[in-house]
């Protein structure tokens, strides 16, 4: 019988549900983004995020089932993001999943969101080529994590950000430059018209560690802007001021990309990884994709298809499939884990 997992993801500001068959075939993938709502605050407003999840989740799950042309009778298990994430947001997905699983007497499977990003690899065209160990770099709005995937569901955490996540740095600098939220994709767009060697922003290497730090880079961009426009109110949009936005964006992006590229390829070499997999929202960035692939040479570098880079429920269902096959069954009193490291 076909194993068909219903995935639910509400860890941050996307309300998502999906149906995935056999851990690799997406039958439906529905994502409602709250970007427009949070754009007016320049970042995610947690209480609003959870309220919007409550209003949206029923419709998203129903749509995921109807687009997949299945009913709950055809679902083998419900996989839901248990953490890490915003507590109020996580609870909406968890409680929905519990309701479905309890009502239908089917298994409930709690998934680590980071493991979800990792399992987007098995939803990509490269799934058949994957050999372990895999060097995984997860770069998103909430996380910058580097792990060695030794086998399915076996991780060794190598390092992560000590301060801002890579996507968070994109979002903060985007805001500073007067670009709309979320900063990442808009900053990438702005950088296309810019020269990345105009500003020499710092690359923080943190020698002898696989950790990252991006807050100094963000501060360097703030200083550059302040020096040019001392009267600028940094809390406000800079769009009315004549900033060299494209050059600042390109130079900032180059600094982030240099560090991510260099450290991930060095780690892959050190741990004899058979390939590198970069996932999470920032992995949609074309400059990052090209830079890591170039630097890695013969070592294959894989990325999810762009629609699976940012948060979605297909990746949660794909991870859920692995865990379902491995026999994981969670209790009805499963709690949310707002902080939940992967691979300690
Ligand atoms: O994976 P994701 O949806 O959420 C988290 O799990 O955090 O990632 C969202 C992040 C945001 O910070 C967004 O600005 C960033 O990914 N992002 C990008 C790009 N597209 C999304 N950053 C750089 N370049 C992009 N093209
Ligand atoms: Zn994510």
Tab-separated table of C-alpha atoms and ligand atoms in Angstrom:
chain	number	residue	atom	x	y	z
A	1	UNK	CA	0.000	0.000	0.000
A	2	UNK	CA	1.253	3.474	-0.847
A	3	UNK	CA	2.510	5.416	2.163
A	4	UNK	CA	0.931	8.833	1.933
A	5	UNK	CA	1.886	11.448	4.522
A	6	UNK	CA	-0.002	14.641	5.273
A	7	UNK	CA	2.559	17.281	6.295
A	8	UNK	CA	1.719	20.398	8.311
A	9	UNK	CA	4.101	23.316	8.861
A	10	UNK	CA	3.379	26.448	10.919
A	11	UNK	CA	6.688	27.138	12.673
A	12	UNK	CA	7.057	30.730	11.527
A	13	UNK	CA	4.979	32.825	9.151
A	14	UNK	CA	3.970	30.322	6.480
A	15	UNK	CA	0.839	28.219	6.953
A	16	UNK	CA	1.494	25.104	4.898
A	17	UNK	CA	0.072	21.646	4.244
A	18	UNK	CA	1.106	19.014	1.715
A	19	UNK	CA	0.565	15.420	0.705
A	20	UNK	CA	3.658	13.396	-0.212
A	21	UNK	CA	3.717	9.801	-1.425
A	22	UNK	CA	6.555	7.390	-0.658
A	23	UNK	CA	8.662	10.230	0.743
A	24	UNK	CA	9.544	11.594	-2.667
A	25	UNK	CA	6.487	12.456	-4.754
A	26	UNK	CA	4.656	15.683	-3.990
A	27	UNK	CA	0.949	15.221	-4.648
A	28	UNK	CA	-0.018	18.637	-3.325
A	29	UNK	CA	1.882	21.523	-1.749
A	30	UNK	CA	-0.103	24.462	-0.400
A	31	UNK	CA	1.598	27.445	1.230
A	32	UNK	CA	-0.084	30.610	2.508
A	33	UNK	CA	2.553	33.240	3.119
A	34	UNK	CA	1.986	36.002	5.657
A	35	UNK	CA	4.668	38.172	4.035
A	36	UNK	CA	2.266	40.968	3.132
A	37	UNK	CA	0.921	41.115	6.686
A	38	UNK	CA	4.348	41.267	8.341
A	39	UNK	CA	5.772	43.594	5.694
A	40	UNK	CA	4.105	46.548	7.416
A	41	UNK	CA	6.113	45.818	10.588
A	42	UNK	CA	9.373	45.133	8.703
A	43	UNK	CA	9.633	41.701	10.350
A	44	UNK	CA	7.607	38.886	11.858
A	45	UNK	CA	5.111	39.851	14.550
A	46	UNK	CA	4.708	36.569	16.521
A	47	UNK	CA	1.228	37.142	17.965
A	48	UNK	CA	-0.190	38.104	14.609
A	49	UNK	CA	1.541	35.101	13.023
A	50	UNK	CA	-0.207	32.628	15.330
A	51	UNK	CA	-3.584	34.338	14.938
A	52	UNK	CA	-3.322	34.195	11.156
A	53	UNK	CA	-2.300	30.507	11.327
A	54	UNK	CA	-5.509	29.808	13.299
A	55	UNK	CA	-7.615	31.572	10.696
A	56	UNK	CA	-5.895	29.873	7.764
A	57	UNK	CA	-4.936	26.336	8.766
A	58	UNK	CA	-8.272	24.581	8.202
A	59	UNK	CA	-8.569	25.918	4.683
A	60	UNK	CA	-4.938	25.083	3.851
A	61	UNK	CA	-5.242	21.460	5.019
A	62	UNK	CA	-8.548	21.026	3.175
A	63	UNK	CA	-7.031	22.484	0.016
A	64	UNK	CA	-3.950	20.241	0.263
A	65	UNK	CA	-6.218	17.171	0.476
A	66	UNK	CA	-8.520	18.272	-2.335
A	67	UNK	CA	-5.641	19.225	-4.645
A	68	UNK	CA	-4.163	15.781	-3.989
A	69	UNK	CA	-7.577	14.224	-4.766
A	70	UNK	CA	-7.473	12.266	-1.517
A	71	UNK	CA	-9.458	12.233	1.716
A	72	UNK	CA	-8.193	11.668	5.245
A	73	UNK	CA	-9.058	7.973	4.734
A	74	UNK	CA	-6.151	7.785	2.276
A	75	UNK	CA	-3.580	9.289	4.661
A	76	UNK	CA	-1.130	6.935	6.430
A	77	UNK	CA	0.120	9.429	9.045
A	78	UNK	CA	0.240	13.127	9.913
A	79	UNK	CA	3.694	14.713	10.192
A	80	UNK	CA	3.899	18.127	11.801
A	81	UNK	CA	6.675	20.558	12.675
A	82	UNK	CA	7.279	20.270	16.423
A	83	UNK	CA	10.090	22.841	16.529
A	84	UNK	CA	12.207	24.893	16.456
A	85	UNK	CA	10.046	27.949	15.846
A	86	UNK	CA	7.650	30.421	17.400
A	87	UNK	CA	5.729	28.716	20.205
A	88	UNK	CA	2.330	30.204	19.348
A	89	UNK	CA	2.740	29.338	15.676
A	90	UNK	CA	3.991	25.802	16.333
A	91	UNK	CA	1.026	25.033	18.593
A	92	UNK	CA	-1.499	25.795	15.865
A	93	UNK	CA	0.023	23.171	13.547
A	94	UNK	CA	0.568	20.664	16.348
A	95	UNK	CA	-2.985	20.922	17.632
A	96	UNK	CA	-4.405	20.631	14.128
A	97	UNK	CA	-2.283	17.529	13.483
A	98	UNK	CA	-3.329	16.013	16.812
A	99	UNK	CA	-6.985	16.593	16.012
A	100	UNK	CA	-6.702	14.872	12.640
A	101	UNK	CA	-4.574	11.990	13.921
A	102	UNK	CA	-6.770	11.383	16.955
A	103	UNK	CA	-10.012	11.700	14.994
A	104	UNK	CA	-8.816	9.233	12.341
A	105	UNK	CA	-6.726	7.017	14.609
A	106	UNK	CA	-3.660	7.412	12.427
A	107	UNK	CA	-0.076	8.019	13.626
A	108	UNK	CA	1.132	11.470	14.684
A	109	UNK	CA	4.780	12.231	13.901
A	110	UNK	CA	6.593	15.316	15.247
A	111	UNK	CA	9.334	16.624	12.965
A	112	UNK	CA	12.291	18.925	13.544
A	113	UNK	CA	11.955	21.829	11.108
A	114	UNK	CA	15.676	21.636	10.256
A	115	UNK	CA	15.303	17.967	9.374
A	116	UNK	CA	12.461	19.069	7.109
A	117	UNK	CA	14.788	21.426	5.224
A	118	UNK	CA	17.260	18.544	4.903
A	119	UNK	CA	14.598	16.226	3.485
A	120	UNK	CA	13.815	18.695	0.709
A	121	UNK	CA	16.878	17.032	-0.871
A	122	UNK	CA	14.845	13.858	-1.281
A	123	UNK	CA	12.134	15.834	-3.057
A	124	UNK	CA	14.621	17.205	-5.571
A	125	UNK	CA	15.726	15.740	-8.886
A	126	UNK	CA	18.991	14.691	-7.207
A	127	UNK	CA	17.367	12.254	-4.761
A	128	UNK	CA	18.608	9.136	-6.587
A	129	UNK	CA	22.210	10.357	-6.662
A	130	UNK	CA	22.593	11.063	-2.943
A	131	UNK	CA	25.451	9.253	-1.203
A	132	UNK	CA	26.382	9.686	2.463
A	133	UNK	CA	27.955	11.523	4.128
A	134	UNK	CA	26.302	14.711	2.931
A	135	UNK	CA	27.494	18.122	4.090
A	136	UNK	CA	24.293	20.079	4.776
A	137	UNK	CA	24.159	23.850	5.029
A	138	UNK	CA	20.792	25.195	6.165
A	139	UNK	CA	20.494	28.937	5.611
A	140	UNK	CA	17.169	30.545	6.404
A	141	UNK	CA	15.581	33.448	8.226
A	142	UNK	CA	15.826	31.685	11.559
A	143	UNK	CA	18.805	29.359	11.109
A	144	UNK	CA	22.322	29.020	9.795
A	145	UNK	CA	23.403	25.485	10.580
A	146	UNK	CA	26.071	23.216	9.179
A	147	UNK	CA	25.682	19.477	9.708
A	148	UNK	CA	27.132	16.253	8.477
A	149	UNK	CA	24.393	13.805	7.458
A	150	UNK	CA	25.982	10.441	8.116
A	151	UNK	CA	22.961	8.402	7.082
A	152	UNK	CA	19.205	8.878	7.055
A	153	UNK	CA	18.193	10.698	10.270
A	154	UNK	CA	21.775	10.645	11.629
A	155	UNK	CA	23.357	14.024	12.051
A	156	UNK	CA	26.509	15.480	13.471
A	157	UNK	CA	26.167	19.200	14.081
A	158	UNK	CA	29.336	21.002	12.997
A	159	UNK	CA	28.399	24.601	13.728
A	160	UNK	CA	25.932	27.406	13.335
A	161	UNK	CA	25.511	31.118	13.658
A	162	UNK	CA	26.547	32.727	16.916
A	163	UNK	CA	24.250	35.702	16.314
A	164	UNK	CA	22.119	36.546	13.269
A	165	UNK	CA	21.002	33.884	10.809
A	166	UNK	CA	22.059	34.523	7.199
A	167	UNK	CA	18.486	35.271	6.100
A	168	UNK	CA	17.966	37.503	9.124
A	169	UNK	CA	21.026	39.529	8.061
A	170	UNK	CA	19.571	39.845	4.546
A	171	UNK	CA	16.251	40.962	6.023
A	172	UNK	CA	17.828	43.527	8.380
A	173	UNK	CA	20.134	45.006	5.748
A	174	UNK	CA	17.273	45.010	3.240
A	175	UNK	CA	15.223	47.040	5.673
A	176	UNK	CA	18.115	49.446	6.265
A	177	UNK	CA	18.395	49.972	2.508
A	178	UNK	CA	14.682	50.728	2.257
A	179	UNK	CA	13.826	47.501	0.433
A	180	UNK	CA	10.495	45.761	1.031
A	181	UNK	CA	10.209	42.778	3.422
A	182	UNK	CA	11.431	40.068	3.105
A	183	UNK	CA	14.866	41.535	2.470
A	184	UNK	CA	16.484	38.421	0.968
A	185	UNK	CA	14.825	38.192	-2.430
A	186	UNK	CA	14.489	41.980	-2.743
A	187	UNK	CA	18.128	42.553	-1.842
A	188	UNK	CA	19.155	39.935	-4.384
A	189	UNK	CA	17.121	41.761	-7.020
A	190	UNK	CA	18.705	45.105	-6.086
A	191	UNK	CA	22.207	43.594	-6.190
A	192	UNK	CA	21.819	42.698	-9.872
A	193	UNK	CA	22.426	46.340	-10.800
A	194	UNK	CA	25.304	46.753	-8.329
A	195	UNK	CA	29.053	46.289	-8.130
A	196	UNK	CA	30.073	43.934	-5.326
A	197	UNK	CA	33.600	45.332	-5.013
A	198	UNK	CA	32.625	48.923	-4.221
A	199	UNK	CA	32.370	48.299	-0.464
A	200	UNK	CA	34.818	46.001	1.278
A	201	UNK	CA	32.597	44.580	4.020
A	202	UNK	CA	34.120	42.237	6.623
A	203	UNK	CA	34.129	38.458	6.261
A	204	UNK	CA	34.048	36.875	9.708
A	205	UNK	CA	35.868	33.543	9.458
A	206	UNK	CA	35.958	32.401	13.124
A	207	UNK	CA	39.031	30.285	12.464
A	208	UNK	CA	39.132	26.702	13.759
A	209	UNK	CA	35.377	26.554	14.106
A	210	UNK	CA	32.471	25.814	11.788
A	211	UNK	CA	30.415	28.573	13.380
A	212	UNK	CA	29.278	31.744	11.640
A	213	UNK	CA	28.699	35.352	12.662
A	214	UNK	CA	26.838	37.926	10.605
A	215	UNK	CA	26.004	40.695	13.067
A	216	UNK	CA	29.349	42.486	12.551
A	217	UNK	CA	28.726	42.548	8.828
A	218	UNK	CA	25.283	44.040	9.392
A	219	UNK	CA	26.824	46.685	11.671
A	220	UNK	CA	29.447	47.486	9.017
A	221	UNK	CA	26.660	48.217	6.521
A	222	UNK	CA	24.897	50.388	9.129
A	223	UNK	CA	28.154	52.342	9.688
A	224	UNK	CA	28.697	52.871	5.987
A	225	UNK	CA	25.169	54.254	5.623
A	226	UNK	CA	25.522	56.432	8.750
A	227	UNK	CA	28.821	57.897	7.560
A	228	UNK	CA	27.247	58.975	4.307
A	229	UNK	CA	23.964	60.126	5.788
A	230	UNK	CA	24.474	61.009	9.472
A	231	UNK	CA	20.993	62.521	9.637
A	232	UNK	CA	19.298	59.308	8.491
A	233	UNK	CA	16.838	57.763	10.937
A	234	UNK	CA	17.898	54.131	10.741
A	235	UNK	CA	14.614	52.831	12.080
A	236	UNK	CA	12.839	54.252	9.080
A	237	UNK	CA	12.850	53.366	5.422
A	238	UNK	CA	15.862	54.750	3.596
A	239	UNK	CA	14.099	54.756	0.257
A	240	UNK	CA	13.769	58.518	0.105
A	241	UNK	CA	17.513	58.976	0.535
A	242	UNK	CA	19.924	58.720	-2.313
A	243	UNK	CA	21.830	55.635	-1.135
A	244	UNK	CA	23.926	53.525	-3.517
A	245	UNK	CA	21.507	50.687	-2.753
A	246	UNK	CA	22.570	48.366	-5.563
A	247	UNK	CA	26.301	48.569	-4.695
A	248	UNK	CA	25.638	48.222	-0.964
A	249	UNK	CA	23.359	45.239	-1.614
A	250	UNK	CA	25.838	43.546	-3.954
A	251	UNK	CA	28.796	44.151	-1.593
A	252	UNK	CA	26.864	42.870	1.443
A	253	UNK	CA	25.643	39.801	-0.433
A	254	UNK	CA	29.184	39.051	-1.631
A	255	UNK	CA	30.458	39.058	1.966
A	256	UNK	CA	27.734	36.616	3.138
A	257	UNK	CA	28.227	34.382	0.125
A	258	UNK	CA	32.040	34.289	0.504
A	259	UNK	CA	31.825	32.980	4.055
A	260	UNK	CA	29.048	30.446	3.393
A	261	UNK	CA	30.825	29.172	0.292
A	262	UNK	CA	34.277	28.871	1.821
A	263	UNK	CA	33.253	27.277	5.096
A	264	UNK	CA	30.843	24.764	3.574
A	265	UNK	CA	33.335	23.572	0.959
A	266	UNK	CA	36.140	23.358	3.530
A	267	UNK	CA	33.904	21.332	5.870
A	268	UNK	CA	32.859	19.037	3.031
A	269	UNK	CA	36.528	18.402	2.231
A	270	UNK	CA	37.497	17.861	5.853
A	271	UNK	CA	34.712	15.309	6.452
A	272	UNK	CA	35.017	13.637	3.036
A	273	UNK	CA	31.437	14.457	2.157
A	274	UNK	CA	30.198	12.970	-1.120
A	275	UNK	CA	28.129	16.052	-1.868
A	276	UNK	CA	26.987	19.371	-0.434
A	277	UNK	CA	23.305	20.165	0.041
A	278	UNK	CA	22.264	23.750	0.663
A	279	UNK	CA	18.673	24.370	1.766
A	280	UNK	CA	16.492	26.979	3.484
A	281	UNK	CA	15.209	30.294	2.153
A	282	UNK	CA	18.639	31.783	1.388
A	283	UNK	CA	19.473	28.776	-0.816
A	284	UNK	CA	17.169	30.359	-3.408
A	285	UNK	CA	19.884	33.010	-3.905
A	286	UNK	CA	21.446	32.627	-7.348
A	287	UNK	CA	24.777	34.244	-6.423
A	288	UNK	CA	25.133	31.795	-3.530
A	289	UNK	CA	24.227	28.824	-5.732
A	290	UNK	CA	26.770	29.750	-8.382
A	291	UNK	CA	29.542	30.603	-5.914
A	292	UNK	CA	29.320	27.338	-3.948
A	293	UNK	CA	29.056	25.226	-7.093
A	294	UNK	CA	32.117	26.960	-8.622
A	295	UNK	CA	34.197	26.687	-5.467
A	296	UNK	CA	33.294	23.011	-4.941
A	297	UNK	CA	34.707	21.990	-8.334
A	298	UNK	CA	34.024	18.280	-8.914
A	299	UNK	CA	32.162	17.842	-5.644
A	300	UNK	CA	28.431	17.856	-6.458
A	301	UNK	CA	26.421	20.671	-4.884
A	302	UNK	CA	22.653	20.259	-4.745
A	303	UNK	CA	19.863	22.713	-3.983
A	304	UNK	CA	16.122	22.206	-3.598
A	305	UNK	CA	13.893	23.428	-6.405
A	306	UNK	CA	13.250	27.102	-5.669
A	307	UNK	CA	9.661	26.570	-4.459
A	308	UNK	CA	10.979	24.240	-1.738
A	309	UNK	CA	13.738	26.574	-0.472
A	310	UNK	CA	11.438	28.590	1.763
A	311	UNK	CA	9.190	26.974	4.366
A	312	UNK	CA	6.728	24.402	3.083
A	313	UNK	CA	4.998	21.254	4.316
A	314	UNK	CA	6.238	18.865	1.618
A	315	UNK	CA	9.649	18.798	3.291
A	316	UNK	CA	7.960	18.009	6.634
A	317	UNK	CA	5.995	15.180	5.001
A	318	UNK	CA	9.190	13.850	3.367
A	319	UNK	CA	10.983	13.769	6.716
A	320	UNK	CA	7.786	12.338	8.219
A	321	UNK	CA	7.931	9.486	5.717
A	322	UNK	CA	11.422	8.483	6.894
A	323	UNK	CA	10.345	8.647	10.517
A	324	UNK	CA	7.110	6.747	9.787
A	325	UNK	CA	9.086	3.946	8.137
A	326	UNK	CA	11.507	3.959	11.085
A	327	UNK	CA	8.558	3.396	13.429
A	328	UNK	CA	8.335	6.788	15.111
A	329	UNK	CA	4.914	7.321	16.686
A	330	UNK	CA	4.319	10.348	18.889
A	331	UNK	CA	1.963	10.648	21.809
A	332	UNK	CA	-1.186	12.729	21.992
A	333	UNK	CA	0.530	14.842	24.640
A	334	UNK	CA	3.475	15.714	22.344
A	335	UNK	CA	4.610	19.233	23.190
A	336	UNK	CA	6.109	21.988	21.025
A	337	UNK	CA	9.878	22.483	21.135
A	338	UNK	CA	10.591	26.146	20.327
A	339	UNK	CA	14.347	25.460	20.643
A	340	UNK	CA	15.305	22.047	19.333
A	341	UNK	CA	18.825	21.546	18.038
A	342	UNK	CA	19.375	18.903	15.393
A	343	UNK	CA	22.300	16.545	15.720
A	344	UNK	CA	23.972	17.353	18.992
B	1	LIG	O1	13.380	28.891	5.161
B	1	LIG	P1	12.631	30.161	5.341
B	1	LIG	O2	11.328	30.311	4.600
B	1	LIG	O3	12.267	30.437	6.845
B	1	LIG	C1	12.947	30.013	7.976
B	1	LIG	O4	12.937	28.788	8.298
B	1	LIG	O5	13.525	30.919	8.616
B	1	LIG	O6	13.633	31.351	4.966
B	1	LIG	C2	13.229	32.679	4.853
B	1	LIG	C3	14.470	33.539	4.703
B	1	LIG	C4	14.208	35.031	4.817
B	1	LIG	O7	15.162	35.591	5.690
B	1	LIG	C5	14.417	35.522	3.394
B	1	LIG	O8	14.867	36.864	3.320
B	1	LIG	C6	15.475	34.567	2.902
B	1	LIG	O9	15.095	33.314	3.436
B	1	LIG	N1	15.512	34.490	1.428
B	1	LIG	C7	16.574	34.879	0.679
B	1	LIG	C8	16.184	34.711	-0.676
B	1	LIG	N2	14.904	34.207	-0.698
B	1	LIG	C9	14.517	34.079	0.608
B	1	LIG	N3	17.775	35.366	1.028
B	1	LIG	C10	18.636	35.677	0.039
B	1	LIG	N4	18.329	35.557	-1.281
B	1	LIG	C11	17.135	35.086	-1.680
B	1	LIG	N5	16.850	34.957	-2.978
B	2	LIG	ZN1	12.671	27.115	7.497
